[in-house]
XYZ file of C-alpha atoms in Angstrom:
786
model
C 17.229 21.405 0.511
C 20.058 19.272 2.195
C 21.208 15.760 1.372
C 19.098 12.985 -0.224
C 18.664 9.874 1.512
C 19.674 7.370 -0.613
C 18.560 3.352 0.606
C 18.276 2.418 -2.903
C 20.657 -0.147 -5.016
C 22.682 2.493 -7.490
C 22.838 1.501 -11.225
C 25.846 -0.879 -10.564
C 24.416 -2.876 -7.660
C 21.317 -2.930 -9.601
C 22.970 -4.752 -12.348
C 25.036 -7.562 -10.429
C 21.842 -8.465 -8.580
C 20.111 -8.860 -12.224
C 22.968 -10.883 -13.318
C 23.886 -12.526 -9.613
C 19.855 -13.691 -9.286
C 19.798 -15.469 -13.488
C 23.104 -16.952 -12.177
C 21.979 -18.808 -9.143
C 18.324 -19.406 -10.593
C 20.131 -21.196 -13.478
C 22.637 -22.912 -10.898
C 19.543 -24.251 -8.263
C 17.572 -25.286 -10.983
C 20.697 -27.719 -12.589
C 22.722 -28.003 -8.930
C 19.956 -28.644 -6.223
C 20.973 -30.236 -3.739
C 24.806 -30.716 -5.320
C 27.816 -29.996 -3.114
C 29.869 -26.939 -3.621
C 32.206 -27.989 -6.539
C 35.447 -25.746 -7.847
C 33.546 -26.039 -10.987
C 30.901 -22.981 -9.671
C 33.426 -21.175 -7.789
C 35.525 -20.934 -11.582
C 32.090 -19.530 -13.080
C 32.166 -16.764 -9.995
C 35.682 -15.935 -10.597
C 35.037 -15.725 -14.582
C 31.901 -13.097 -13.776
C 34.440 -11.278 -11.935
C 32.329 -11.742 -8.257
C 35.830 -12.992 -6.462
C 37.657 -10.168 -8.041
C 34.878 -8.010 -6.672
C 36.061 -6.009 -2.773
C 40.313 -6.887 -4.002
C 41.894 -4.247 -4.487
C 42.800 -2.953 -7.519
C 46.260 -3.099 -7.114
C 46.058 -6.882 -7.158
C 43.752 -7.609 -9.947
C 40.620 -6.581 -7.496
C 37.494 -4.412 -8.503
C 38.118 -2.077 -5.326
C 33.939 -2.219 -4.269
C 33.404 -2.574 -0.833
C 30.823 -4.560 1.733
C 27.603 -3.191 -0.352
C 28.792 -4.758 -3.139
C 29.229 -7.955 -1.161
C 25.843 -8.382 -0.072
C 24.513 -7.685 -2.811
C 25.873 -10.808 -4.358
C 25.419 -13.005 -0.720
C 21.353 -11.695 -0.544
C 21.602 -13.225 -4.332
C 23.254 -16.006 -3.486
C 21.087 -16.806 -0.395
C 17.794 -17.293 -2.636
C 19.296 -20.353 -4.308
C 20.079 -21.576 -1.765
C 24.017 -22.114 -2.548
C 26.732 -22.759 -0.326
C 29.553 -21.727 -2.449
C 32.229 -20.526 0.235
C 32.234 -16.881 -0.673
C 31.267 -14.947 2.899
C 34.474 -17.249 4.714
C 36.620 -17.498 1.828
C 36.339 -13.957 0.053
C 34.592 -11.430 2.749
C 36.578 -13.215 5.538
C 40.199 -14.414 4.456
C 40.770 -12.120 1.751
C 39.502 -9.420 3.643
C 41.610 -10.186 6.246
C 44.789 -10.345 3.753
C 43.808 -6.799 2.540
C 43.976 -5.482 6.139
C 46.826 -7.733 7.823
C 49.582 -8.549 4.883
C 51.897 -6.971 3.669
C 52.550 -5.681 0.317
C 54.540 -8.241 -1.087
C 52.255 -11.365 0.430
C 48.633 -8.876 -1.230
C 50.890 -9.706 -4.406
C 51.409 -13.408 -3.715
C 48.082 -13.973 -2.983
C 45.429 -11.728 -4.332
C 45.522 -12.134 -7.584
C 45.543 -15.911 -7.375
C 42.322 -15.502 -5.066
C 40.645 -13.401 -7.345
C 41.031 -15.861 -10.526
C 39.308 -18.203 -8.364
C 43.199 -20.197 -8.303
C 43.705 -19.964 -4.717
C 40.784 -21.245 -2.538
C 41.744 -19.527 0.948
C 39.495 -20.460 4.205
C 39.667 -19.497 7.145
C 40.522 -21.733 10.380
C 40.444 -20.015 13.634
C 37.973 -22.250 15.701
C 38.533 -24.740 18.135
C 36.145 -26.507 20.033
C 36.541 -26.063 24.199
C 37.882 -28.942 25.654
C 39.091 -31.085 23.155
C 42.327 -32.933 22.945
C 43.892 -31.019 20.492
C 43.736 -27.777 22.854
C 44.699 -24.159 21.737
C 46.650 -23.822 18.407
C 50.471 -22.694 19.350
C 52.536 -21.212 17.265
C 56.479 -20.946 18.961
C 59.565 -19.917 16.799
C 61.683 -22.378 15.583
C 64.777 -20.603 13.952
C 63.513 -19.042 11.001
C 60.830 -20.831 10.492
C 57.039 -20.915 12.708
C 56.263 -24.771 14.088
C 52.507 -24.726 14.834
C 51.043 -27.390 17.453
C 47.292 -27.669 18.028
C 43.523 -28.460 16.700
C 40.916 -26.567 14.976
C 37.345 -28.332 15.318
C 35.590 -27.012 12.654
C 37.027 -25.069 8.823
C 34.149 -24.161 6.837
C 34.978 -25.459 3.123
C 38.550 -26.525 4.290
C 38.788 -29.802 2.438
C 37.760 -27.882 -0.857
C 40.314 -25.094 0.117
C 43.938 -25.167 -1.726
C 44.805 -23.422 1.460
C 43.838 -21.907 5.730
C 44.523 -18.968 6.863
C 45.270 -20.300 10.799
C 45.169 -18.346 13.752
C 47.454 -19.345 17.070
C 48.573 -18.002 19.619
C 52.303 -17.507 19.932
C 54.425 -17.008 23.535
C 53.260 -13.918 24.931
C 49.621 -14.924 24.364
C 48.856 -12.556 21.107
C 47.365 -14.007 18.214
C 49.506 -14.996 14.935
C 47.727 -15.657 11.532
C 49.891 -18.057 9.180
C 48.877 -18.573 5.280
C 49.147 -22.478 5.531
C 49.194 -24.425 2.417
C 47.635 -27.772 2.079
C 49.838 -30.819 2.141
C 51.958 -28.888 4.741
C 53.933 -31.581 6.373
C 52.278 -31.665 9.596
C 49.301 -31.142 9.107
C 46.400 -33.754 9.091
C 43.173 -32.700 7.416
C 40.082 -34.750 8.629
C 37.034 -34.172 6.043
C 33.319 -34.188 7.198
C 30.456 -33.034 5.866
C 28.617 -30.221 6.413
C 24.849 -29.464 7.846
C 24.561 -27.115 4.453
C 26.239 -29.211 1.959
C 29.244 -26.948 1.679
C 31.778 -29.807 3.636
C 34.067 -28.774 6.089
C 37.000 -30.355 7.912
C 38.975 -30.579 11.081
C 43.029 -29.207 11.116
C 45.569 -31.150 13.004
C 48.467 -29.754 13.793
C 51.729 -31.429 14.421
C 55.194 -29.963 14.311
C 54.324 -28.270 11.326
C 57.003 -25.241 10.186
C 55.996 -22.414 8.085
C 58.293 -19.654 7.084
C 58.023 -16.146 8.180
C 56.839 -15.213 4.845
C 53.659 -17.288 5.473
C 53.347 -14.960 8.677
C 50.488 -12.286 8.150
C 52.984 -9.034 8.591
C 50.625 -6.529 9.348
C 47.826 -5.659 11.455
C 46.448 -9.575 11.695
C 44.108 -9.187 14.164
C 42.801 -6.150 14.092
C 42.208 -7.303 10.081
C 40.862 -10.617 11.307
C 38.369 -9.000 13.559
C 37.195 -6.879 11.426
C 36.733 -9.566 8.494
C 34.747 -11.352 10.554
C 32.242 -8.447 11.346
C 32.589 -8.046 7.599
C 31.426 -11.455 6.973
C 28.671 -11.087 9.790
C 26.656 -8.605 7.491
C 27.548 -10.180 4.396
C 26.077 -13.755 6.284
C 22.684 -11.319 7.358
C 22.480 -10.041 3.700
C 22.161 -14.012 2.559
C 19.911 -14.841 5.153
C 17.635 -12.036 3.721
C 17.393 -13.830 0.246
C 16.633 -16.706 1.759
C 14.302 -15.390 3.714
C 12.351 -13.706 0.644
C 12.505 -16.169 -1.711
C 10.653 -18.934 1.381
C 7.970 -16.043 2.019
C 7.793 -16.503 -1.905
C 7.874 -20.283 -2.186
C 4.868 -20.589 1.166
C 2.785 -18.062 -0.588
C 2.342 -19.437 -4.129
C 2.223 -22.861 -1.856
C -0.673 -22.030 0.231
C -2.931 -20.396 -2.801
C -2.822 -23.477 -4.844
C -3.046 -25.872 -2.053
C -6.626 -27.029 -1.254
C -7.926 -27.584 1.558
C -12.353 -28.157 2.591
C -12.534 -26.566 -1.014
C -10.421 -23.513 -0.084
C -7.124 -21.837 -0.729
C -5.290 -22.123 2.298
C -4.304 -18.751 1.930
C -7.666 -17.774 2.082
C -7.273 -19.180 6.079
C -7.312 -16.096 8.396
C -4.797 -17.907 10.996
C -2.455 -18.741 7.951
C -2.606 -15.331 6.403
C -1.351 -13.587 9.640
C 1.679 -16.004 10.102
C 2.893 -15.291 6.706
C 2.650 -11.915 7.073
C 4.644 -11.858 10.153
C 7.046 -13.320 7.933
C 6.667 -10.405 5.573
C 7.012 -8.696 8.684
C 9.952 -10.021 9.440
C 11.338 -9.699 5.844
C 11.561 -6.163 5.776
C 12.568 -5.820 9.127
C 15.947 -7.652 8.104
C 16.045 -6.257 4.919
C 16.121 -2.542 6.070
C 18.440 -3.744 9.568
C 21.158 -4.863 7.351
C 20.516 -1.799 4.748
C 21.537 -0.233 7.428
C 24.707 -2.092 9.226
C 26.238 -2.246 6.199
C 26.141 1.902 6.114
C 27.450 1.889 9.965
C 30.007 -0.487 9.372
C 31.528 1.491 6.578
C 31.117 4.808 8.228
C 32.968 2.649 11.021
C 35.516 1.671 9.317
C 35.356 5.346 7.867
C 36.282 6.952 11.450
C 38.649 3.577 12.954
C 36.092 2.602 14.991
C 35.834 -0.985 16.115
C 33.641 -0.753 18.700
C 31.087 0.980 16.661
C 31.446 -1.341 13.749
C 30.865 -4.504 16.157
C 27.984 -3.166 17.591
C 26.425 -2.842 13.920
C 27.861 -5.958 13.558
C 25.971 -7.740 16.726
C 22.767 -5.732 16.079
C 22.371 -6.489 12.924
C 23.303 -10.502 13.474
C 20.829 -10.595 16.252
C 18.016 -9.412 14.862
C 18.187 -11.261 11.526
C 19.870 -14.906 12.467
C 16.612 -14.591 14.644
C 13.871 -13.478 12.229
C 15.666 -16.013 9.462
C 15.317 -18.752 11.807
C 11.868 -17.833 12.639
C 10.648 -17.511 9.188
C 12.349 -20.808 8.185
C 10.243 -22.907 10.617
C 7.159 -21.385 9.456
C 7.942 -21.224 5.721
C 8.168 -25.948 7.349
C 4.766 -25.455 9.036
C 3.051 -24.154 6.408
C 3.991 -26.230 3.748
C 3.059 -29.586 5.819
C 4.335 -32.575 5.454
C 5.771 -31.757 2.641
C 8.084 -29.110 4.034
C 9.629 -31.990 6.348
C 10.970 -33.088 3.471
C 14.049 -33.286 0.702
C 11.452 -33.222 -1.844
C 11.607 -28.903 -1.424
C 13.660 -26.810 -0.473
C 12.744 -25.503 3.240
C 15.171 -27.471 4.606
C 17.698 -26.820 2.703
C 16.979 -23.282 3.202
C 17.007 -23.789 7.564
C 19.695 -26.000 6.848
C 22.360 -23.360 5.537
C 20.779 -20.983 7.805
C 22.232 -23.262 10.853
C 25.441 -23.085 8.917
C 25.414 -19.708 8.929
C 24.623 -19.263 12.917
C 27.650 -22.255 13.396
C 29.920 -19.586 11.422
C 29.025 -16.084 12.510
C 26.885 -16.657 15.395
C 23.431 -17.062 16.132
C 20.749 -14.287 17.710
C 21.669 -15.442 21.096
C 24.784 -14.795 20.879
C 24.870 -11.916 19.078
C 22.506 -10.469 21.339
C 24.296 -10.957 24.529
C 27.433 -9.721 22.622
C 25.734 -6.668 21.831
C 24.501 -6.239 25.622
C 28.561 -6.252 26.402
C 29.739 -3.885 23.421
C 26.663 -1.450 24.529
C 27.714 -1.633 28.556
C 31.344 -1.037 27.431
C 30.230 2.202 24.716
C 27.847 3.578 27.529
C 30.875 3.276 30.354
C 33.117 5.340 27.856
C 30.319 8.171 27.749
C 29.598 7.161 24.300
C 25.820 6.486 22.658
C 24.544 3.249 22.880
C 22.747 3.576 19.441
C 24.783 4.764 16.548
C 24.416 7.695 13.421
C 22.149 6.063 10.837
C 24.521 6.955 7.916
C 26.991 9.324 6.718
C 25.135 11.560 4.350
C 23.815 13.008 7.568
C 26.739 14.443 8.142
C 26.086 16.744 5.285
C 23.494 18.101 7.401
C 25.274 19.119 10.227
C 24.204 23.074 9.644
C 20.244 22.469 9.416
C 20.712 19.548 12.826
C 22.285 23.185 14.559
C 20.057 25.290 13.667
C 16.996 22.555 14.733
C 18.713 22.455 18.134
C 19.712 26.108 18.390
C 15.730 26.444 18.023
C 15.464 23.647 20.935
C 17.233 25.766 22.927
C 15.661 28.823 22.874
C 12.090 27.389 22.542
C 11.459 24.369 24.018
C 11.598 25.329 28.259
C 11.647 23.131 30.995
C 8.465 23.218 31.717
C 7.182 22.101 28.282
C 9.590 18.815 28.861
C 8.819 17.803 32.673
C 4.887 18.351 30.976
C 6.457 15.675 27.800
C 8.133 13.429 30.431
C 5.000 13.367 32.476
C 2.101 13.133 30.334
C 1.114 9.130 29.850
C -1.719 9.479 27.394
C -1.860 8.771 23.595
C -1.161 12.198 23.164
C 0.387 15.276 24.783
C -2.182 17.587 27.030
C -4.070 19.749 24.804
C -2.636 22.836 27.021
C 1.193 21.690 26.913
C 0.465 20.400 22.883
C -0.400 23.207 21.915
C 1.912 25.990 23.589
C 4.441 24.098 21.460
C 2.654 23.669 18.373
C 2.062 27.896 18.680
C 5.854 27.972 18.832
C 6.731 25.643 15.683
C 4.126 27.988 14.098
C 5.962 31.389 14.648
C 8.530 29.559 13.189
C 6.937 28.040 10.062
C 8.214 24.586 11.757
C 4.845 23.418 12.531
C 3.788 20.797 9.401
C 7.319 19.519 7.801
C 4.938 16.798 5.949
C 2.828 19.768 4.286
C 3.585 20.996 1.172
C 5.640 24.163 1.031
C 2.620 26.281 -0.424
C 0.205 25.007 1.883
C 2.771 26.215 5.131
C 4.850 23.095 5.416
C 8.891 23.602 5.423
C 9.871 22.734 1.944
C 12.846 20.061 3.634
C 13.977 17.050 2.297
C 13.144 13.633 3.788
C 16.288 13.633 5.327
C 16.066 16.657 7.281
C 12.390 15.871 8.487
C 14.201 13.008 10.273
C 16.887 15.112 11.890
C 14.364 17.772 12.793
C 11.780 14.170 14.251
C 14.680 12.831 15.963
C 16.273 15.846 17.628
C 12.909 16.708 18.748
C 12.623 13.477 20.189
C 15.848 13.411 21.609
C 15.346 16.557 23.521
C 11.858 15.531 24.783
C 9.400 18.374 23.007
C 5.680 17.197 23.698
C 4.646 15.784 20.540
C 2.035 17.396 18.556
C -1.829 15.598 18.083
C -1.660 14.390 14.956
C -5.563 14.662 14.017
C -5.483 17.745 12.597
C -1.385 18.037 11.095
C -1.045 14.425 10.358
C -5.053 13.320 9.310
C -7.289 15.806 8.528
C -5.136 18.827 6.906
C -3.688 16.192 4.416
C -7.455 14.513 3.414
C -8.683 18.720 3.119
C -5.857 19.255 0.802
C -6.412 16.369 -1.077
C -10.031 15.834 -1.551
C -11.284 19.552 -0.289
C -13.169 22.594 -2.432
C -10.950 25.368 -2.712
C -13.311 26.885 -0.156
C -12.708 24.666 2.244
C -8.688 24.599 2.326
C -8.771 27.943 2.209
C -10.824 27.905 5.529
C -9.441 24.562 7.101
C -6.197 24.999 6.417
C -4.991 28.200 8.240
C -6.952 26.909 11.348
C -5.003 23.593 11.494
C -1.601 25.112 10.982
C -2.552 28.176 13.759
C -3.642 25.658 16.256
C -6.768 27.368 16.150
C -8.659 24.406 15.177
C -8.346 21.245 17.579
C -9.363 18.024 16.219
C -11.027 14.575 17.242
C -11.649 11.762 15.186
C -15.277 10.848 14.628
C -14.687 6.812 13.467
C -15.528 4.051 15.585
C -18.966 3.411 17.136
C -20.119 0.539 19.725
C -20.213 -2.779 17.905
C -18.269 -1.676 15.336
C -14.724 -0.708 16.151
C -11.691 -1.596 13.722
C -14.846 -2.770 10.913
C -15.563 0.889 10.248
C -17.804 0.031 7.319
C -20.453 -1.368 9.758
C -20.990 2.340 10.582
C -24.692 2.995 11.860
C -24.680 6.811 12.531
C -26.897 8.197 10.170
C -26.909 11.770 8.114
C -30.425 12.201 6.758
C -30.650 14.988 3.993
C -32.922 17.947 4.113
C -33.696 21.086 3.388
C -33.540 23.573 6.231
C -35.956 27.058 7.249
C -33.618 29.236 5.369
C -33.477 26.830 2.089
C -29.493 25.459 2.845
C -28.971 21.942 2.870
C -27.811 20.127 5.575
C -27.006 16.961 7.095
C -29.212 15.564 10.188
C -26.882 13.361 12.116
C -28.034 10.349 14.685
C -26.277 8.172 15.906
C -23.259 8.231 18.414
C -19.088 7.603 17.988
C -17.324 5.397 20.834
C -12.901 6.257 21.292
C -13.402 9.536 20.350
C -9.729 11.331 21.455
C -9.804 14.394 23.130
C -13.585 14.980 22.248
C -14.000 17.006 25.516
C -11.479 19.263 24.165
C -11.868 19.379 20.575
C -13.709 21.825 18.740
C -13.228 20.225 15.375
C -14.571 16.399 14.213
C -14.069 14.462 11.372
C -16.709 11.730 11.132
C -17.551 9.116 9.036
C -21.937 9.124 8.734
C -23.765 6.360 6.553
C -25.971 9.161 4.024
C -26.981 6.074 1.162
C -29.985 3.644 1.441
C -29.696 0.250 0.073
C -25.991 -0.380 -0.264
C -24.888 -3.501 -1.857
C -21.655 -3.244 0.036
C -21.445 -1.976 3.164
C -18.819 0.106 2.218
C -20.570 2.425 -0.060
C -23.205 5.016 1.013
C -20.702 6.422 4.018
C -19.819 9.951 3.540
C -17.177 12.104 4.983
C -18.205 15.321 7.161
C -16.346 17.841 9.131
C -18.277 18.469 11.735
C -18.114 21.926 14.296
C -17.938 20.724 17.804
C -20.628 23.280 19.108
C -23.627 22.280 17.621
C -26.454 21.806 19.281
C -27.256 18.571 20.251
C -23.626 16.849 20.416
C -23.377 15.086 23.943
C -20.133 14.281 25.166
C -19.032 11.632 27.762
C -15.895 10.412 28.903
C -14.778 7.191 29.047
C -12.190 7.043 31.637
C -9.206 4.294 30.769
C -7.721 2.111 33.304
C -4.365 3.992 33.107
C -6.323 6.645 34.968
C -6.081 8.947 32.377
C -9.562 10.913 30.722
C -8.498 11.316 26.826
C -11.486 8.861 24.938
C -14.979 9.948 25.045
C -17.765 8.260 23.765
C -19.984 11.163 21.696
C -23.820 11.597 20.771
C -25.579 12.700 18.194
C -29.134 14.057 18.051
C -30.548 15.743 15.347
C -26.876 17.379 15.197
C -27.769 20.157 11.938
C -24.353 20.228 9.385
C -24.537 21.912 6.515
C -23.300 19.890 3.390
C -20.729 22.421 2.307
C -19.244 20.617 5.288
C -18.828 17.557 3.416
C -15.398 16.708 2.244
C -15.826 14.991 -1.269
C -18.868 13.895 -2.453
C -21.669 11.830 -1.091
C -20.727 8.532 -0.548
C -17.288 8.586 -0.809
C -16.382 8.602 2.930
C -14.869 5.008 2.899
C -12.252 5.893 0.066
C -11.265 9.335 2.356
C -10.819 7.271 5.124
C -8.675 4.660 3.737
C -6.284 7.333 2.586
C -6.835 8.977 6.038
C -5.758 6.024 7.898
C -2.189 5.629 5.903
C -1.187 8.913 7.482
C -2.595 7.142 10.693
C -0.214 4.257 10.656
C 2.832 5.003 9.037
C 2.627 8.856 8.049
C 5.636 9.486 11.448
C 8.987 9.169 12.012
C 8.625 6.712 15.578
C 11.700 5.429 16.250
C 13.289 8.653 17.653
C 10.435 8.702 20.250
C 11.140 5.192 20.944
C 14.760 5.588 21.406
C 13.366 8.935 23.599
C 11.295 6.578 25.859
C 13.891 3.794 26.596
C 16.454 6.327 27.431
C 14.063 7.606 29.951
C 13.831 3.817 31.484
C 17.035 3.776 31.230
C 16.938 6.568 33.567
C 14.986 4.352 35.633
C 18.034 2.749 36.796
C 20.330 5.787 37.061
C 17.962 7.140 39.471
C 18.552 3.840 41.550
C 22.516 3.806 41.291
C 23.479 7.401 41.002
C 24.749 7.594 37.618
C 24.376 5.270 34.259
C 28.171 4.546 34.309
C 28.156 3.165 38.181
C 26.353 -0.393 35.910
C 24.458 -1.388 38.956
C 20.938 -3.178 37.721
C 22.421 -2.317 34.234
C 24.907 -4.991 34.634
C 22.694 -7.318 35.652
C 22.765 -9.925 32.058
C 18.816 -10.485 32.110
C 18.260 -6.338 32.365
C 21.101 -5.700 30.067
C 19.663 -7.868 27.111
C 16.225 -6.552 27.759
C 17.746 -2.787 26.741
C 19.404 -5.010 23.915
C 16.797 -6.274 22.652
C 14.394 -3.116 22.120
C 17.040 -1.418 21.218
C 18.074 -3.617 18.269
C 13.917 -3.680 17.584
C 13.917 0.178 17.509
C 17.347 0.068 15.427
C 15.145 -1.778 12.233
C 11.925 0.349 12.857
C 14.276 3.108 12.168
C 16.112 1.999 9.132
C 12.401 0.522 8.102
C 11.156 4.191 8.404
C 14.040 5.689 6.216
C 13.899 3.093 3.624
C 10.484 4.237 3.430
C 11.198 7.184 2.733
C 14.463 6.570 0.433
C 11.840 4.805 -1.846
C 9.055 7.848 -1.761
C 11.957 10.164 -2.474
C 12.430 7.889 -5.586
C 8.568 8.036 -6.727
C 8.302 4.221 -5.317
C 5.071 2.933 -3.345
C 6.071 1.466 -0.764
C 2.496 -0.747 0.019
C 1.415 -1.841 3.145
C 4.812 -0.967 4.800
C 2.255 1.730 6.567
C 0.929 -1.035 8.641
C 3.909 -2.519 9.448
C 5.188 0.531 10.887
C 1.982 0.899 13.338
C 2.087 -2.669 13.864
C 5.872 -2.825 14.701
C 6.106 0.588 16.436
C 2.808 -0.255 18.513
C 4.571 -3.068 19.876
C 7.847 -2.228 20.328
C 6.730 0.882 22.915
C 4.287 -1.478 24.828
C 7.917 -3.912 25.332
C 9.540 -0.173 26.452
C 6.919 0.263 29.355
C 6.827 -2.948 30.360
C 10.755 -3.171 30.835
C 9.749 0.417 32.383
C 7.265 -1.731 35.653
C 9.730 -4.157 35.463
C 12.313 -1.554 36.422
C 10.349 -0.372 39.379
C 10.406 -3.072 40.937
C 8.081 -2.862 44.664
C 7.752 1.078 43.539
C 4.703 -0.006 40.636
C 2.225 -0.804 43.878
C 2.152 2.989 43.977
C -0.277 5.105 41.597
C -0.649 8.801 40.895
C -4.680 9.785 40.767
C -3.590 13.029 39.919
C -4.113 14.527 35.814
C -2.597 16.257 33.940
C 0.265 14.855 36.124
C 2.634 17.622 36.105
C 0.686 20.060 37.664
C 0.444 17.461 41.271
C 4.160 18.461 42.296
C 3.946 15.877 45.416
C 4.810 12.120 45.093
C 6.294 9.590 47.177
C 8.135 9.012 43.764
C 10.906 11.120 41.907
C 9.797 12.037 38.065
C 11.219 9.891 36.544
C 8.855 6.791 37.923
C 6.417 8.503 38.950
C 4.371 7.928 35.110
C 5.777 4.288 34.038
C 2.859 2.570 35.738
C -0.164 4.470 34.090
C 2.160 4.215 30.613
C 2.417 0.707 30.507
C -1.613 0.562 31.862
C -2.262 3.102 28.943
C -0.139 1.772 25.710
C -2.526 -1.514 25.854
C -3.958 0.970 23.597
C -1.193 1.247 21.151
C -2.254 -2.020 19.577
C -5.557 -1.246 18.901
C -6.088 2.356 18.141
C -5.610 2.878 14.657
C -6.609 -0.461 13.967
C -5.650 -3.375 15.721
C -3.017 -5.497 15.369
C -4.640 -8.100 14.129
C -6.484 -5.068 10.827
C -3.399 -4.335 10.591
C -1.199 -8.252 9.614
C -4.671 -8.554 6.813
C -3.814 -5.230 5.339
C -0.107 -6.593 5.327
C -1.365 -10.343 3.881
C -3.781 -8.902 1.114
C -0.747 -6.918 -0.597
C 2.000 -10.282 0.315
C -0.794 -12.952 -0.468
C -3.468 -11.306 -2.422
């Protein structure tokens, strides 16, 4: 059902990628440190790469931004500083949109075959003696006067695409051939080795035929946004190459008798590099789709917002990865013996040409404010494919309108715990069960929906936007999948229907006092013996801690030690399904700093559990636990709920100012930047989730990405709650002690502000439960480094 989600390269793009990678590897080996050359440019033309994005009517291949980004990413791995971005994506792109048919026929075929190298000349240094570049009519010609401070690869170019202001202040664009009278070129070296120049215009005369006759300014702005996105693709190629080189170096470099890769601090730093690479790659894929869709709709604001978001994210991430790569290479990292410095120098060039992280974060905040005032959504659709599912989206929205009551929404909004308050959560759970929608991730034959991954994404996103209470994951996302995978037919037929209906409400018995994230060190023991009726049972003694909703649950899945004298602590652990009404179980409440009672310590005193309640074989518990943790850490679609949480924080401002359109605190530059930074982080997570879903759909294994997703959504959630407290100001002094908060009608604060402080305090647990952030980094490091 539904449209597929394809965030993978198609066959042609894969062939292009592989061929460019091979060429870049050969050039990097033979031309290391060499300047850009016309010989290399001619080779690229010979492969058809320069013609790739040009129209077929003018000797091009008619492809687009996606293919340009495939090529740019491969060039970034070199790193090769050939002028593909300024010459083809930017200058040629502007000609495609801003030149008339005769001009395109005159220039584009020569650009495609490499005989005409054109680069943009649009940068003017503020306060320079040359001032603005001005264009004035001089009979049938145009006269140019002024100065362009930095023209990338300008000394190598045959012509420059020059911007100038006419008498009305409007921007005009001219093709200025090299050697034109009145144009003086001043060549200099550039940080990336590509070379550059300054241009000085003193009465340079150009025929009207050299002025772009179409919508030149709009075309140039579009091409510049495209080049900014392609620069991110190039940065992704560089980031991945730097990470691979750093991992290889730390595996072989010995210190104190051990490889550097065994040092936990260094492992976690490389894990963070890997996270940055994955987010940058996801963000770039998403930006390509958004820009293509915005161009199709003729929406320059949406296009620029997407370009600003991806540059803000990727430029910052690439700089961090480069700096870490140099640091982890030690003294050699700062020398020209290795490529690390070349990568950083190229990234500096990309920032200079297309804007760095800070520049684009400010740009995003400005564009976001413009979109907000126009009544548009500050975030943009994920991909055009989703439009094919509008009917399904309407069906979900209709269900929400009929079943999601204001009381449920208010209860969810005022909830400060990790999970919904059980009465609220179960009420919504049963409504979904009646519709057959309670377990979208389950197989259809087990009560699931049979939806595509795209439909699941829409379902989760629409529920988050509507403010529906999140369901407890302990049964649906954790107990259910492991029972399906490891359970006996009898266990499946007994437990799975009860999980679907909500009859069984589960808690998790993993952590113990003194063991925490080190689950394998657990000491709760289950001794096997035969009961008076002849049936075999496990007799359990010990305790579990941080057990969410144990005081409300009627079932627990737990890890217990059943073996004796194992050589490895992971051995001898079994997985039991326990009835919480069994004699000998005592639950002691633990109240958190947020004022919530959601976690507990559970004591087992000679608790007798039938052996038939063991899941899997005796001693198989560690294998089952690892399987379950994959669902706990990465089985949800979280970006929608994070965005809904950010929207709620934004409503804090609206409550003070009257409406979001009024601006007020949102126009404070610091506040605007904070909202943009979080929104961009959510976007990167969203695209990572979608990319993982897409890879699963085509049978690929995403590896440790579940840990990456858990790490990032917990960190982003915490950043949202911090911003909420910041916006409260002195109202953060007010303490709400009533729980559940929605049952207490009276408060000195309105409903928007009431849960903020407690929510912030409770969110401190997000980077702890389900495996601490340090554990997640170690899992990522094990996948990346070994």
